[in-house]
Amino acid sequence: MHRKFALIVITLLSLSACSNDEVEVDNYDSARDYFTFANTDQFVTEHLALDLTADFDAEELRGFAMLTMRRLDGAATEVILDTRDLTITSVAVLQSGNSLSADFRSGEAHDSLGTPLFISVPSDIGEQFDLMIEYNTSPKSTALQWLPPELTAGGKHPLMFSQSQAVHARSWVPLQDTPAIRITYEATVRTPESLLAVMSANNDPLTPRTGEYHFDMPQPIPSYLLAISVGNLYFAPLGEDTGVYTEPELLDASVYEFADTQAMLELAEKMYGPYEWGRYDLLVLPPSFPYGGMENPRLSFITPSLLAGDRSLVSVIAHELAHSWSGNLVTNATWRDGWLNEGMTSYFESRLMEVIYDVKRVDEERVLMYRELLLDLEEVPEHMQALAPRLDDTTSEDFQGGIHYSKGQLFLEYLEKAFGREAFDEFLTSYFKEFAFGTITTEQFLDYLEANLLSQEGSPVTREQAEQWTYQPGLPEGTPIPQSENLDSAEALAIAWAEEKVDLAEIPFAEYSPQAKIHFINSLPADLAFEKLAELDEGLGLSETQNAEIGRTWFIQVATRRYTDAYEHMEVHLSRFGRGRLIAPVYRALAMNGEDLELASEIFARARGAYHPLTAAWIEGGLNRAAN
Ligand SMILES: [Zn+2]
């Protein structure tokens, strides 16, 4: 996912009361996935076949899921699946052409994990069998958003999309919802005739619009990468193996903005080995998409807030593409190991951006990342600051912010610096090959790192130093601190301008990247007079910017400083986007400025209808916390 705004963590992560220096005497199992009910030690799913109808009036998917199961434990007679807000109508056990209806019952619902589904299977069922489950989703599904026409770009057709990571696949398919299990899948999806369905599978750009679509996903994927969207979607190619799906109204802008996608794909293959997934396409969704992007295999889901018109925000595309290796090919074994997905992907993303654009631009992005990391480290409790913190299934509002992204990236940059780029690239290439289509824990990563790099004679890094990164809070000694001359200069000018030492007209904003403008805004002193803010707003058109990241930065400042002249535009920003990263910190700044908690709640009440359920729940949680 992208980026540094981990909704997952909110709904699922938590911690136990154990400080890092304490010896762990309880039975916490770092290799266990605490976010699933599935008994994967007894049964594993190998294949999923879906037959679903998308009913926009009822806001539900309904039909069948057939799970091909393998029994690992010959004595086990009960399969436990994950569900959330699903209505299960019938369950049958299928073997050798015979169908037998099966007893099933739902367990107790859990706030963040959903509801376990217990299915009895005959004791003589044998090693392999199918489960046929008839079900429908609920309009409350945490993964699915059903958008009415007025919330789409075209305004004429409804649109639906899913967001399964981390634990939301279970709210549209009953399954073993854990990254530890990989499945192949196929699907038939029925839609209103004028609409097109796409999935994280073999989308064919030439598919005729018939209202019935078939998909195959021959490469095994973890459940959080199951994805679907239905809408008035059209395709345009970006290159030989790359293209973009979106509503026709956004197609030209998307083709322009993401023109470098094919080059990124070819470069990524050159750096870290073959792309294993066939085509690589993008799906540009309506503004309510909760993330920057979601790396659904073969088809990354993307926020339209990247359409800045100048390709300045396409590091998100590099990020989602990089996940085709780090995350989708080699997958974190549990969500506690999420840094292996996100930190490695953030590192890979900046390596791609260095070549496709230039090092200076990437250094600017690194400095901004580092600044956000320092802010996170002030907020996130110490026991959650390790790359691999202790996580279990108790609900908690604590979260890791962007630590697993940024600190993970810095860890890999630290290793690169220590061993040299060439040796480290070789290491990563062999890592992707070694663990391809598998899952990996932090401990397995450390073992592999030790075997291939740390154990070399004269290694500049010890295992103990590496474990500092994975298990300890804060940033270890030797952390490579990002530097950018451009941003240093923007910062110096921001301070000089605030002190009336230079005029706004003397500052070379025309030559500034969006990143430099962001840094300029962030560098302004806290006591800057409102007249100066007004001058800046007018000079740079900040309140009406088309660049969503600049808007985010500006409106955080507006809310923090209570610069009420820009509040009207701030509300426009908050209702224009549903991407958590762009709006949550603005709500938070409003709620925390000592005066505007009520206003924040009012704006939220007006805007929430357009937000994805995950975003709405997260912002509501933040406002409730601020109120208490
Ligand atoms: Zn990501």
PDB file of N, CA and C in Angstrom, residues 24 381 409 420 499 519 533:
ATOM      1  N   GLU A  24      10.751 -11.891  27.293  1.00  0.00           N
ATOM      2  CA  GLU A  24       9.396 -12.327  27.025  1.00  0.00           C
ATOM      3  C   GLU A  24       9.168 -13.681  27.672  1.00  0.00           C
ATOM      4  N   PRO A 381       4.051   4.963  20.313  1.00  0.00           N
ATOM      5  CA  PRO A 381       4.682   4.465  21.544  1.00  0.00           C
ATOM      6  C   PRO A 381       5.924   3.626  21.226  1.00  0.00           C
ATOM      7  N   GLN A 409      12.807   1.502   4.951  1.00  0.00           N
ATOM      8  CA  GLN A 409      13.605   2.014   3.838  1.00  0.00           C
ATOM      9  C   GLN A 409      15.001   2.421   4.312  1.00  0.00           C
ATOM     10  N   GLY A 420      27.758  -1.732  -0.095  1.00  0.00           N
ATOM     11  CA  GLY A 420      27.919  -1.259  -1.468  1.00  0.00           C
ATOM     12  C   GLY A 420      26.679  -1.621  -2.276  1.00  0.00           C
ATOM     13  N   GLU A 499      11.257  36.273   8.384  1.00  0.00           N
ATOM     14  CA  GLU A 499      11.914  37.346   9.144  1.00  0.00           C
ATOM     15  C   GLU A 499      12.027  38.641   8.346  1.00  0.00           C
ATOM     16  N   HIS A 519       8.300  21.597   1.479  1.00  0.00           N
ATOM     17  CA  HIS A 519       9.290  21.811   2.531  1.00  0.00           C
ATOM     18  C   HIS A 519       9.316  23.275   2.975  1.00  0.00           C
ATOM     19  N   LEU A 533       0.759  34.620   6.012  1.00  0.00           N
ATOM     20  CA  LEU A 533       0.125  33.419   5.456  1.00  0.00           C
ATOM     21  C   LEU A 533      -0.751  33.794   4.262  1.00  0.00           C
TER      22      LEU A 533
END
